[in-house]
Amino acid sequence: MDVVLSKSWLRPLLFVPMGLVVLAGVLVEVLKPLYELPSRSGIVPFLSMSYEGNVPTFYTAALLGLTSLLLALAAAATRRAGERFVAHWWGLSAGFAYIAVDEVFEFHEMAGTFVELSGVLYFSWVIPAAVVVLLVGLVYVPFLRHLPLRTRIRFLVAGAIYVGGAVGMELPLGYWTEKKGMHNLGYGLLDAVEESLEMLGINLFVLWLVDHLAEKGVTLRFATPAPEAPAEPAPEAEAADAP
């Protein structure tokens, strides 16, 4: 039996887990001050989007890894069709693979240790991140112009949502952190908005990337192997059983 991964299947597979992760993360942030829940152990660090190495972290990392695999599939399909920009697809695949690893190990935080700033630039790693985004955007202008108009707009919208969360939301979050600190409801809710935008951007990109692959003739399906037929008895065995 073959199960084709259509959009009617893919939407709930993407957005239902996201909704549950976001809802749980916001809920524990609200309940923490109300019921004085512990911050160092228990359900808060397990579900909160303000913590690392927990359910939201690994959910986002898994999404990024899936995106990397789909982009690799797009690169292979583009190469097989003899089309241009194969290297750009592979570059995106490698980039998302790196971001997936960074989501778990937080390499980007190291970029903010070389210079200390204040205000909206309290998390100073946003400066090199913004430079990288700008440079990558310039390099990928020909690639984007080559895409069909609908796909181009979709990819730009998904990218804007993701970057707006990952980099843009760090500005108000940095300002709040400098003024009020991290261990409060305001920080938790701002961080929840940031993480939610990242998840939404990735999920939309995956959904629209699958659409693009379908337009290229690539269909994602899961196949259930057919049961093996029972082995026929050997002729020698039949002869031995005869009276």
JSON list of C-alpha atoms in Angstrom, two decimals:
[
{"chain": "A", "resi": 1, "resn": "MET", "atom": "CA", "xyz": [0.00, 0.00, 0.00]},
{"chain": "A", "resi": 2, "resn": "ASP", "atom": "CA", "xyz": [1.29, 3.48, -0.92]},
{"chain": "A", "resi": 3, "resn": "VAL", "atom": "CA", "xyz": [0.35, 6.54, 1.13]},
{"chain": "A", "resi": 4, "resn": "VAL", "atom": "CA", "xyz": [0.91, 9.80, -0.76]},
{"chain": "A", "resi": 5, "resn": "LEU", "atom": "CA", "xyz": [1.81, 12.67, 1.56]},
{"chain": "A", "resi": 6, "resn": "SER", "atom": "CA", "xyz": [-0.69, 15.22, 0.25]},
{"chain": "A", "resi": 7, "resn": "LYS", "atom": "CA", "xyz": [-1.28, 18.71, 1.65]},
{"chain": "A", "resi": 8, "resn": "SER", "atom": "CA", "xyz": [-4.41, 17.48, 3.45]},
{"chain": "A", "resi": 9, "resn": "TRP", "atom": "CA", "xyz": [-2.16, 15.09, 5.39]},
{"chain": "A", "resi": 10, "resn": "LEU", "atom": "CA", "xyz": [0.82, 17.40, 5.67]},
{"chain": "A", "resi": 11, "resn": "ARG", "atom": "CA", "xyz": [-0.93, 20.43, 7.18]},
{"chain": "A", "resi": 12, "resn": "PRO", "atom": "CA", "xyz": [-2.07, 18.67, 10.39]},
{"chain": "A", "resi": 13, "resn": "LEU", "atom": "CA", "xyz": [1.24, 16.78, 10.61]},
{"chain": "A", "resi": 14, "resn": "LEU", "atom": "CA", "xyz": [3.04, 20.13, 10.65]},
{"chain": "A", "resi": 15, "resn": "PHE", "atom": "CA", "xyz": [0.73, 22.52, 12.46]},
{"chain": "A", "resi": 16, "resn": "VAL", "atom": "CA", "xyz": [-0.94, 20.37, 15.12]},
{"chain": "A", "resi": 17, "resn": "PRO", "atom": "CA", "xyz": [2.38, 19.53, 16.87]},
{"chain": "A", "resi": 18, "resn": "MET", "atom": "CA", "xyz": [3.43, 23.17, 16.51]},
{"chain": "A", "resi": 19, "resn": "GLY", "atom": "CA", "xyz": [0.20, 24.34, 18.13]},
{"chain": "A", "resi": 20, "resn": "LEU", "atom": "CA", "xyz": [0.65, 21.92, 21.02]},
{"chain": "A", "resi": 21, "resn": "VAL", "atom": "CA", "xyz": [4.28, 22.94, 21.59]},
{"chain": "A", "resi": 22, "resn": "VAL", "atom": "CA", "xyz": [3.42, 26.66, 21.55]},
{"chain": "A", "resi": 23, "resn": "LEU", "atom": "CA", "xyz": [0.34, 26.24, 23.75]},
{"chain": "A", "resi": 24, "resn": "ALA", "atom": "CA", "xyz": [2.25, 24.19, 26.32]},
{"chain": "A", "resi": 25, "resn": "GLY", "atom": "CA", "xyz": [5.15, 26.64, 26.30]},
{"chain": "A", "resi": 26, "resn": "VAL", "atom": "CA", "xyz": [2.94, 29.68, 26.88]},
{"chain": "A", "resi": 27, "resn": "LEU", "atom": "CA", "xyz": [0.86, 27.86, 29.48]},
{"chain": "A", "resi": 28, "resn": "VAL", "atom": "CA", "xyz": [3.81, 26.99, 31.71]},
{"chain": "A", "resi": 29, "resn": "GLU", "atom": "CA", "xyz": [5.09, 30.59, 31.45]},
{"chain": "A", "resi": 30, "resn": "VAL", "atom": "CA", "xyz": [1.73, 31.88, 32.69]},
{"chain": "A", "resi": 31, "resn": "LEU", "atom": "CA", "xyz": [1.36, 29.25, 35.41]},
{"chain": "A", "resi": 32, "resn": "LYS", "atom": "CA", "xyz": [4.93, 29.63, 36.71]},
{"chain": "A", "resi": 33, "resn": "PRO", "atom": "CA", "xyz": [4.38, 32.91, 38.60]},
{"chain": "A", "resi": 34, "resn": "LEU", "atom": "CA", "xyz": [0.80, 32.04, 39.55]},
{"chain": "A", "resi": 35, "resn": "TYR", "atom": "CA", "xyz": [1.67, 28.77, 41.24]},
{"chain": "A", "resi": 36, "resn": "GLU", "atom": "CA", "xyz": [5.35, 29.47, 41.96]},
{"chain": "A", "resi": 37, "resn": "LEU", "atom": "CA", "xyz": [6.47, 26.55, 39.84]},
{"chain": "A", "resi": 38, "resn": "PRO", "atom": "CA", "xyz": [10.19, 25.69, 40.11]},
{"chain": "A", "resi": 39, "resn": "SER", "atom": "CA", "xyz": [12.35, 27.11, 37.33]},
{"chain": "A", "resi": 40, "resn": "ARG", "atom": "CA", "xyz": [15.31, 24.75, 37.52]},
{"chain": "A", "resi": 41, "resn": "SER", "atom": "CA", "xyz": [13.48, 21.43, 37.27]},
{"chain": "A", "resi": 42, "resn": "GLY", "atom": "CA", "xyz": [10.09, 20.00, 36.48]},
{"chain": "A", "resi": 43, "resn": "ILE", "atom": "CA", "xyz": [7.57, 20.94, 33.81]},
{"chain": "A", "resi": 44, "resn": "VAL", "atom": "CA", "xyz": [8.70, 24.56, 33.25]},
{"chain": "A", "resi": 45, "resn": "PRO", "atom": "CA", "xyz": [12.20, 23.85, 31.85]},
{"chain": "A", "resi": 46, "resn": "PHE", "atom": "CA", "xyz": [10.77, 20.81, 30.05]},
{"chain": "A", "resi": 47, "resn": "LEU", "atom": "CA", "xyz": [8.14, 22.73, 28.04]},
{"chain": "A", "resi": 48, "resn": "SER", "atom": "CA", "xyz": [9.03, 26.44, 28.17]},
{"chain": "A", "resi": 49, "resn": "MET", "atom": "CA", "xyz": [10.27, 28.04, 24.95]},
{"chain": "A", "resi": 50, "resn": "SER", "atom": "CA", "xyz": [12.62, 30.20, 27.03]},
{"chain": "A", "resi": 51, "resn": "TYR", "atom": "CA", "xyz": [14.77, 27.19, 27.91]},
{"chain": "A", "resi": 52, "resn": "GLU", "atom": "CA", "xyz": [17.08, 25.08, 25.78]},
{"chain": "A", "resi": 53, "resn": "GLY", "atom": "CA", "xyz": [17.55, 21.35, 25.41]},
{"chain": "A", "resi": 54, "resn": "ASN", "atom": "CA", "xyz": [13.86, 20.59, 25.89]},
{"chain": "A", "resi": 55, "resn": "VAL", "atom": "CA", "xyz": [10.73, 19.72, 23.87]},
{"chain": "A", "resi": 56, "resn": "PRO", "atom": "CA", "xyz": [10.50, 23.00, 21.87]},
{"chain": "A", "resi": 57, "resn": "THR", "atom": "CA", "xyz": [14.24, 22.87, 21.11]},
{"chain": "A", "resi": 58, "resn": "PHE", "atom": "CA", "xyz": [14.21, 19.36, 19.71]},
{"chain": "A", "resi": 59, "resn": "TYR", "atom": "CA", "xyz": [10.91, 19.93, 17.91]},
{"chain": "A", "resi": 60, "resn": "THR", "atom": "CA", "xyz": [12.40, 22.93, 16.08]},
{"chain": "A", "resi": 61, "resn": "ALA", "atom": "CA", "xyz": [15.64, 21.06, 15.39]},
{"chain": "A", "resi": 62, "resn": "ALA", "atom": "CA", "xyz": [13.66, 18.16, 13.90]},
{"chain": "A", "resi": 63, "resn": "LEU", "atom": "CA", "xyz": [11.74, 20.59, 11.66]},
{"chain": "A", "resi": 64, "resn": "LEU", "atom": "CA", "xyz": [14.98, 22.15, 10.47]},
{"chain": "A", "resi": 65, "resn": "GLY", "atom": "CA", "xyz": [16.45, 18.71, 9.79]},
{"chain": "A", "resi": 66, "resn": "LEU", "atom": "CA", "xyz": [13.36, 17.75, 7.76]},
{"chain": "A", "resi": 67, "resn": "THR", "atom": "CA", "xyz": [13.72, 20.98, 5.79]},
{"chain": "A", "resi": 68, "resn": "SER", "atom": "CA", "xyz": [17.35, 20.17, 5.05]},
{"chain": "A", "resi": 69, "resn": "LEU", "atom": "CA", "xyz": [16.38, 16.73, 3.73]},
{"chain": "A", "resi": 70, "resn": "LEU", "atom": "CA", "xyz": [13.64, 18.17, 1.50]},
{"chain": "A", "resi": 71, "resn": "LEU", "atom": "CA", "xyz": [16.06, 20.75, 0.12]},
{"chain": "A", "resi": 72, "resn": "ALA", "atom": "CA", "xyz": [18.55, 17.98, -0.65]},
{"chain": "A", "resi": 73, "resn": "LEU", "atom": "CA", "xyz": [15.75, 16.18, -2.51]},
{"chain": "A", "resi": 74, "resn": "ALA", "atom": "CA", "xyz": [15.04, 19.39, -4.43]},
{"chain": "A", "resi": 75, "resn": "ALA", "atom": "CA", "xyz": [18.73, 19.68, -5.32]},
{"chain": "A", "resi": 76, "resn": "ALA", "atom": "CA", "xyz": [18.82, 16.09, -6.59]},
{"chain": "A", "resi": 77, "resn": "ALA", "atom": "CA", "xyz": [15.63, 16.62, -8.63]},
{"chain": "A", "resi": 78, "resn": "THR", "atom": "CA", "xyz": [17.01, 19.84, -10.11]},
{"chain": "A", "resi": 79, "resn": "ARG", "atom": "CA", "xyz": [20.23, 18.10, -11.10]},
{"chain": "A", "resi": 80, "resn": "ARG", "atom": "CA", "xyz": [18.37, 15.19, -12.64]},
{"chain": "A", "resi": 81, "resn": "ALA", "atom": "CA", "xyz": [16.29, 17.60, -14.71]},
{"chain": "A", "resi": 82, "resn": "GLY", "atom": "CA", "xyz": [19.43, 19.36, -15.92]},
{"chain": "A", "resi": 83, "resn": "GLU", "atom": "CA", "xyz": [18.29, 22.71, -14.54]},
{"chain": "A", "resi": 84, "resn": "ARG", "atom": "CA", "xyz": [20.33, 25.58, -13.07]},
{"chain": "A", "resi": 85, "resn": "PHE", "atom": "CA", "xyz": [21.04, 26.51, -9.45]},
{"chain": "A", "resi": 86, "resn": "VAL", "atom": "CA", "xyz": [21.73, 22.99, -8.17]},
{"chain": "A", "resi": 87, "resn": "ALA", "atom": "CA", "xyz": [24.47, 24.39, -5.94]},
{"chain": "A", "resi": 88, "resn": "HIS", "atom": "CA", "xyz": [22.02, 26.91, -4.46]},
{"chain": "A", "resi": 89, "resn": "TRP", "atom": "CA", "xyz": [19.66, 24.13, -3.42]},
{"chain": "A", "resi": 90, "resn": "TRP", "atom": "CA", "xyz": [22.54, 22.21, -1.85]},
{"chain": "A", "resi": 91, "resn": "GLY", "atom": "CA", "xyz": [23.66, 25.41, -0.12]},
{"chain": "A", "resi": 92, "resn": "LEU", "atom": "CA", "xyz": [20.21, 25.84, 1.42]},
{"chain": "A", "resi": 93, "resn": "SER", "atom": "CA", "xyz": [20.22, 22.20, 2.51]},
{"chain": "A", "resi": 94, "resn": "ALA", "atom": "CA", "xyz": [23.60, 22.59, 4.21]},
{"chain": "A", "resi": 95, "resn": "GLY", "atom": "CA", "xyz": [22.51, 25.87, 5.80]},
{"chain": "A", "resi": 96, "resn": "PHE", "atom": "CA", "xyz": [19.39, 24.36, 7.34]},
{"chain": "A", "resi": 97, "resn": "ALA", "atom": "CA", "xyz": [21.39, 21.37, 8.55]},
{"chain": "A", "resi": 98, "resn": "TYR", "atom": "CA", "xyz": [23.76, 23.77, 10.33]},
{"chain": "A", "resi": 99, "resn": "ILE", "atom": "CA", "xyz": [20.87, 25.73, 11.85]},
{"chain": "A", "resi": 100, "resn": "ALA", "atom": "CA", "xyz": [19.36, 22.46, 13.12]},
{"chain": "A", "resi": 101, "resn": "VAL", "atom": "CA", "xyz": [22.60, 21.62, 14.91]},
{"chain": "A", "resi": 102, "resn": "ASP", "atom": "CA", "xyz": [22.92, 25.20, 16.17]},
{"chain": "A", "resi": 103, "resn": "GLU", "atom": "CA", "xyz": [19.39, 25.01, 17.58]},
{"chain": "A", "resi": 104, "resn": "VAL", "atom": "CA", "xyz": [20.60, 22.31, 19.96]},
{"chain": "A", "resi": 105, "resn": "PHE", "atom": "CA", "xyz": [24.14, 23.49, 20.70]},
{"chain": "A", "resi": 106, "resn": "GLU", "atom": "CA", "xyz": [23.62, 27.30, 20.44]},
{"chain": "A", "resi": 107, "resn": "PHE", "atom": "CA", "xyz": [26.79, 28.14, 18.52]},
{"chain": "A", "resi": 108, "resn": "HIS", "atom": "CA", "xyz": [25.32, 31.53, 17.59]},
{"chain": "A", "resi": 109, "resn": "GLU", "atom": "CA", "xyz": [25.43, 32.65, 21.22]},
{"chain": "A", "resi": 110, "resn": "MET", "atom": "CA", "xyz": [29.24, 32.62, 21.04]},
{"chain": "A", "resi": 111, "resn": "ALA", "atom": "CA", "xyz": [29.13, 35.45, 18.48]},
{"chain": "A", "resi": 112, "resn": "GLY", "atom": "CA", "xyz": [27.64, 37.68, 21.15]},
{"chain": "A", "resi": 113, "resn": "THR", "atom": "CA", "xyz": [30.50, 37.20, 23.60]},
{"chain": "A", "resi": 114, "resn": "PHE", "atom": "CA", "xyz": [33.08, 39.21, 21.64]},
{"chain": "A", "resi": 115, "resn": "VAL", "atom": "CA", "xyz": [31.41, 42.59, 22.15]},
{"chain": "A", "resi": 116, "resn": "GLU", "atom": "CA", "xyz": [29.03, 43.83, 24.83]},
{"chain": "A", "resi": 117, "resn": "LEU", "atom": "CA", "xyz": [26.28, 46.22, 23.74]},
{"chain": "A", "resi": 118, "resn": "SER", "atom": "CA", "xyz": [23.11, 47.49, 25.34]},
{"chain": "A", "resi": 119, "resn": "GLY", "atom": "CA", "xyz": [19.49, 48.29, 24.60]},
{"chain": "A", "resi": 120, "resn": "VAL", "atom": "CA", "xyz": [17.99, 46.51, 21.63]},
{"chain": "A", "resi": 121, "resn": "LEU", "atom": "CA", "xyz": [21.48, 45.20, 20.79]},
{"chain": "A", "resi": 122, "resn": "TYR", "atom": "CA", "xyz": [21.87, 43.57, 24.20]},
{"chain": "A", "resi": 123, "resn": "PHE", "atom": "CA", "xyz": [22.08, 40.25, 22.36]},
{"chain": "A", "resi": 124, "resn": "SER", "atom": "CA", "xyz": [24.89, 41.46, 20.12]},
{"chain": "A", "resi": 125, "resn": "TRP", "atom": "CA", "xyz": [25.03, 38.29, 18.02]},
{"chain": "A", "resi": 126, "resn": "VAL", "atom": "CA", "xyz": [22.16, 39.77, 15.97]},
{"chain": "A", "resi": 127, "resn": "ILE", "atom": "CA", "xyz": [24.69, 42.04, 14.20]},
{"chain": "A", "resi": 128, "resn": "PRO", "atom": "CA", "xyz": [26.76, 39.25, 12.55]},
{"chain": "A", "resi": 129, "resn": "ALA", "atom": "CA", "xyz": [23.53, 37.32, 12.00]},
{"chain": "A", "resi": 130, "resn": "ALA", "atom": "CA", "xyz": [22.00, 40.25, 10.13]},
{"chain": "A", "resi": 131, "resn": "VAL", "atom": "CA", "xyz": [25.16, 40.59, 8.02]},
{"chain": "A", "resi": 132, "resn": "VAL", "atom": "CA", "xyz": [25.03, 36.88, 7.12]},
{"chain": "A", "resi": 133, "resn": "VAL", "atom": "CA", "xyz": [21.33, 37.14, 6.21]},
{"chain": "A", "resi": 134, "resn": "LEU", "atom": "CA", "xyz": [22.04, 40.16, 3.98]},
{"chain": "A", "resi": 135, "resn": "LEU", "atom": "CA", "xyz": [24.96, 38.47, 2.21]},
{"chain": "A", "resi": 136, "resn": "VAL", "atom": "CA", "xyz": [23.06, 35.23, 1.65]},
{"chain": "A", "resi": 137, "resn": "GLY", "atom": "CA", "xyz": [20.09, 37.22, 0.37]},
{"chain": "A", "resi": 138, "resn": "LEU", "atom": "CA", "xyz": [22.26, 39.00, -2.19]},
{"chain": "A", "resi": 139, "resn": "VAL", "atom": "CA", "xyz": [23.87, 35.74, -3.35]},
{"chain": "A", "resi": 140, "resn": "TYR", "atom": "CA", "xyz": [20.44, 34.14, -3.76]},
{"chain": "A", "resi": 141, "resn": "VAL", "atom": "CA", "xyz": [18.80, 36.96, -5.76]},
{"chain": "A", "resi": 142, "resn": "PRO", "atom": "CA", "xyz": [19.36, 35.17, -9.13]},
{"chain": "A", "resi": 143, "resn": "PHE", "atom": "CA", "xyz": [18.09, 31.92, -7.62]},
{"chain": "A", "resi": 144, "resn": "LEU", "atom": "CA", "xyz": [14.90, 33.59, -6.37]},
{"chain": "A", "resi": 145, "resn": "ARG", "atom": "CA", "xyz": [14.30, 35.35, -9.67]},
{"chain": "A", "resi": 146, "resn": "HIS", "atom": "CA", "xyz": [14.58, 31.99, -11.43]},
{"chain": "A", "resi": 147, "resn": "LEU", "atom": "CA", "xyz": [11.79, 30.45, -9.33]},
{"chain": "A", "resi": 148, "resn": "PRO", "atom": "CA", "xyz": [8.14, 30.63, -10.43]},
{"chain": "A", "resi": 149, "resn": "LEU", "atom": "CA", "xyz": [6.49, 33.80, -9.11]},
{"chain": "A", "resi": 150, "resn": "ARG", "atom": "CA", "xyz": [4.17, 32.03, -6.65]},
{"chain": "A", "resi": 151, "resn": "THR", "atom": "CA", "xyz": [7.00, 29.92, -5.24]},
{"chain": "A", "resi": 152, "resn": "ARG", "atom": "CA", "xyz": [9.28, 32.96, -4.99]},
{"chain": "A", "resi": 153, "resn": "ILE", "atom": "CA", "xyz": [6.69, 34.94, -3.02]},
{"chain": "A", "resi": 154, "resn": "ARG", "atom": "CA", "xyz": [5.97, 31.98, -0.75]},
{"chain": "A", "resi": 155, "resn": "PHE", "atom": "CA", "xyz": [9.65, 31.39, 0.01]},
{"chain": "A", "resi": 156, "resn": "LEU", "atom": "CA", "xyz": [10.19, 35.09, 0.72]},
{"chain": "A", "resi": 157, "resn": "VAL", "atom": "CA", "xyz": [7.18, 35.20, 3.07]},
{"chain": "A", "resi": 158, "resn": "ALA", "atom": "CA", "xyz": [8.35, 32.10, 4.96]},
{"chain": "A", "resi": 159, "resn": "GLY", "atom": "CA", "xyz": [11.90, 33.46, 5.16]},
{"chain": "A", "resi": 160, "resn": "ALA", "atom": "CA", "xyz": [10.69, 36.87, 6.39]},
{"chain": "A", "resi": 161, "resn": "ILE", "atom": "CA", "xyz": [8.63, 35.23, 9.15]},
{"chain": "A", "resi": 162, "resn": "TYR", "atom": "CA", "xyz": [11.52, 33.02, 10.23]},
{"chain": "A", "resi": 163, "resn": "VAL", "atom": "CA", "xyz": [14.16, 35.78, 10.18]},
{"chain": "A", "resi": 164, "resn": "GLY", "atom": "CA", "xyz": [11.72, 38.19, 11.82]},
{"chain": "A", "resi": 165, "resn": "GLY", "atom": "CA", "xyz": [11.44, 35.76, 14.69]},
{"chain": "A", "resi": 166, "resn": "ALA", "atom": "CA", "xyz": [15.02, 34.49, 14.91]},
{"chain": "A", "resi": 167, "resn": "VAL", "atom": "CA", "xyz": [16.75, 37.88, 14.48]},
{"chain": "A", "resi": 168, "resn": "GLY", "atom": "CA", "xyz": [14.12, 40.62, 14.60]},
{"chain": "A", "resi": 169, "resn": "MET", "atom": "CA", "xyz": [12.49, 39.57, 17.86]},
{"chain": "A", "resi": 170, "resn": "GLU", "atom": "CA", "xyz": [15.90, 39.48, 19.55]},
{"chain": "A", "resi": 171, "resn": "LEU", "atom": "CA", "xyz": [15.84, 43.30, 19.53]},
{"chain": "A", "resi": 172, "resn": "PRO", "atom": "CA", "xyz": [12.84, 43.85, 21.84]},
{"chain": "A", "resi": 173, "resn": "LEU", "atom": "CA", "xyz": [13.84, 40.75, 23.78]},
{"chain": "A", "resi": 174, "resn": "GLY", "atom": "CA", "xyz": [17.32, 42.19, 24.36]},
{"chain": "A", "resi": 175, "resn": "TYR", "atom": "CA", "xyz": [15.86, 45.53, 25.49]},
{"chain": "A", "resi": 176, "resn": "TRP", "atom": "CA", "xyz": [13.51, 43.78, 27.92]},
{"chain": "A", "resi": 177, "resn": "THR", "atom": "CA", "xyz": [16.27, 41.53, 29.24]},
{"chain": "A", "resi": 178, "resn": "GLU", "atom": "CA", "xyz": [18.52, 44.47, 30.04]},
{"chain": "A", "resi": 179, "resn": "LYS", "atom": "CA", "xyz": [15.72, 46.32, 31.85]},
{"chain": "A", "resi": 180, "resn": "LYS", "atom": "CA", "xyz": [13.80, 43.52, 33.55]},
{"chain": "A", "resi": 181, "resn": "GLY", "atom": "CA", "xyz": [15.95, 40.38, 33.35]},
{"chain": "A", "resi": 182, "resn": "MET", "atom": "CA", "xyz": [15.03, 36.93, 32.09]},
{"chain": "A", "resi": 183, "resn": "HIS", "atom": "CA", "xyz": [13.13, 35.39, 34.99]},
{"chain": "A", "resi": 184, "resn": "ASN", "atom": "CA", "xyz": [9.73, 37.00, 34.49]},
{"chain": "A", "resi": 185, "resn": "LEU", "atom": "CA", "xyz": [6.54, 36.57, 32.52]},
{"chain": "A", "resi": 186, "resn": "GLY", "atom": "CA", "xyz": [7.32, 39.38, 30.06]},
{"chain": "A", "resi": 187, "resn": "TYR", "atom": "CA", "xyz": [10.55, 37.71, 28.96]},
{"chain": "A", "resi": 188, "resn": "GLY", "atom": "CA", "xyz": [8.81, 34.35, 28.64]},
{"chain": "A", "resi": 189, "resn": "LEU", "atom": "CA", "xyz": [6.03, 35.75, 26.45]},
{"chain": "A", "resi": 190, "resn": "LEU", "atom": "CA", "xyz": [8.40, 37.73, 24.22]},
{"chain": "A", "resi": 191, "resn": "ASP", "atom": "CA", "xyz": [10.55, 34.64, 23.75]},
{"chain": "A", "resi": 192, "resn": "ALA", "atom": "CA", "xyz": [7.42, 32.60, 23.00]},
{"chain": "A", "resi": 193, "resn": "VAL", "atom": "CA", "xyz": [6.55, 35.02, 20.18]},
{"chain": "A", "resi": 194, "resn": "GLU", "atom": "CA", "xyz": [10.08, 34.68, 18.81]},
{"chain": "A", "resi": 195, "resn": "GLU", "atom": "CA", "xyz": [10.08, 30.89, 18.87]},
{"chain": "A", "resi": 196, "resn": "SER", "atom": "CA", "xyz": [6.53, 30.71, 17.47]},
{"chain": "A", "resi": 197, "resn": "LEU", "atom": "CA", "xyz": [7.51, 32.86, 14.49]},
{"chain": "A", "resi": 198, "resn": "GLU", "atom": "CA", "xyz": [10.49, 30.61, 13.82]},
{"chain": "A", "resi": 199, "resn": "MET", "atom": "CA", "xyz": [8.32, 27.49, 13.92]},
{"chain": "A", "resi": 200, "resn": "LEU", "atom": "CA", "xyz": [5.66, 29.08, 11.73]},
{"chain": "A", "resi": 201, "resn": "GLY", "atom": "CA", "xyz": [8.22, 30.19, 9.15]},
{"chain": "A", "resi": 202, "resn": "ILE", "atom": "CA", "xyz": [9.77, 26.74, 8.94]},
{"chain": "A", "resi": 203, "resn": "ASN", "atom": "CA", "xyz": [6.42, 24.95, 8.72]},
{"chain": "A", "resi": 204, "resn": "LEU", "atom": "CA", "xyz": [5.22, 27.23, 5.93]},
{"chain": "A", "resi": 205, "resn": "PHE", "atom": "CA", "xyz": [8.48, 26.76, 4.08]},
{"chain": "A", "resi": 206, "resn": "VAL", "atom": "CA", "xyz": [8.19, 22.96, 4.35]},
{"chain": "A", "resi": 207, "resn": "LEU", "atom": "CA", "xyz": [4.58, 23.04, 3.15]},
{"chain": "A", "resi": 208, "resn": "TRP", "atom": "CA", "xyz": [5.39, 25.24, 0.16]},
{"chain": "A", "resi": 209, "resn": "LEU", "atom": "CA", "xyz": [8.60, 23.38, -0.61]},
{"chain": "A", "resi": 210, "resn": "VAL", "atom": "CA", "xyz": [6.61, 20.16, -0.91]},
{"chain": "A", "resi": 211, "resn": "ASP", "atom": "CA", "xyz": [4.29, 22.01, -3.32]},
{"chain": "A", "resi": 212, "resn": "HIS", "atom": "CA", "xyz": [7.31, 23.06, -5.37]},
{"chain": "A", "resi": 213, "resn": "LEU", "atom": "CA", "xyz": [8.62, 19.50, -5.44]},
{"chain": "A", "resi": 214, "resn": "ALA", "atom": "CA", "xyz": [5.22, 18.25, -6.62]},
{"chain": "A", "resi": 215, "resn": "GLU", "atom": "CA", "xyz": [5.30, 20.78, -9.47]},
{"chain": "A", "resi": 216, "resn": "LYS", "atom": "CA", "xyz": [8.69, 19.32, -10.42]},
{"chain": "A", "resi": 217, "resn": "GLY", "atom": "CA", "xyz": [7.20, 15.82, -10.51]},
{"chain": "A", "resi": 218, "resn": "VAL", "atom": "CA", "xyz": [8.56, 14.70, -7.13]},
{"chain": "A", "resi": 219, "resn": "THR", "atom": "CA", "xyz": [5.89, 13.01, -4.99]},
{"chain": "A", "resi": 220, "resn": "LEU", "atom": "CA", "xyz": [6.49, 12.09, -1.37]},
{"chain": "A", "resi": 221, "resn": "ARG", "atom": "CA", "xyz": [4.96, 8.75, -0.50]},
{"chain": "A", "resi": 222, "resn": "PHE", "atom": "CA", "xyz": [5.30, 5.99, 2.06]},
{"chain": "A", "resi": 223, "resn": "ALA", "atom": "CA", "xyz": [5.15, 2.40, 0.85]},
{"chain": "A", "resi": 224, "resn": "THR", "atom": "CA", "xyz": [4.14, -0.59, 2.95]},
{"chain": "A", "resi": 225, "resn": "PRO", "atom": "CA", "xyz": [6.03, -3.70, 1.82]},
{"chain": "A", "resi": 226, "resn": "ALA", "atom": "CA", "xyz": [3.81, -6.49, 0.53]},
{"chain": "A", "resi": 227, "resn": "PRO", "atom": "CA", "xyz": [3.72, -9.65, 2.68]},
{"chain": "A", "resi": 228, "resn": "GLU", "atom": "CA", "xyz": [6.01, -12.39, 1.48]},
{"chain": "A", "resi": 229, "resn": "ALA", "atom": "CA", "xyz": [4.41, -15.46, -0.03]},
{"chain": "A", "resi": 230, "resn": "PRO", "atom": "CA", "xyz": [4.95, -18.71, 1.90]},
{"chain": "A", "resi": 231, "resn": "ALA", "atom": "CA", "xyz": [7.92, -20.67, 0.63]},
{"chain": "A", "resi": 232, "resn": "GLU", "atom": "CA", "xyz": [7.14, -23.65, -1.57]},
{"chain": "A", "resi": 233, "resn": "PRO", "atom": "CA", "xyz": [8.35, -27.00, -0.17]},
{"chain": "A", "resi": 234, "resn": "ALA", "atom": "CA", "xyz": [11.42, -28.39, -1.89]},
{"chain": "A", "resi": 235, "resn": "PRO", "atom": "CA", "xyz": [10.82, -31.31, -4.31]},
{"chain": "A", "resi": 236, "resn": "GLU", "atom": "CA", "xyz": [13.10, -33.54, -2.22]},
{"chain": "A", "resi": 237, "resn": "ALA", "atom": "CA", "xyz": [11.00, -32.91, 0.86]},
{"chain": "A", "resi": 238, "resn": "GLU", "atom": "CA", "xyz": [7.79, -33.77, -1.02]},
{"chain": "A", "resi": 239, "resn": "ALA", "atom": "CA", "xyz": [9.34, -37.00, -2.24]},
{"chain": "A", "resi": 240, "resn": "ALA", "atom": "CA", "xyz": [10.46, -37.92, 1.24]},
{"chain": "A", "resi": 241, "resn": "ASP", "atom": "CA", "xyz": [6.93, -37.40, 2.63]},
{"chain": "A", "resi": 242, "resn": "ALA", "atom": "CA", "xyz": [5.33, -39.63, -0.03]},
{"chain": "A", "resi": 243, "resn": "PRO", "atom": "CA", "xyz": [4.28, -43.20, 1.14]}
]
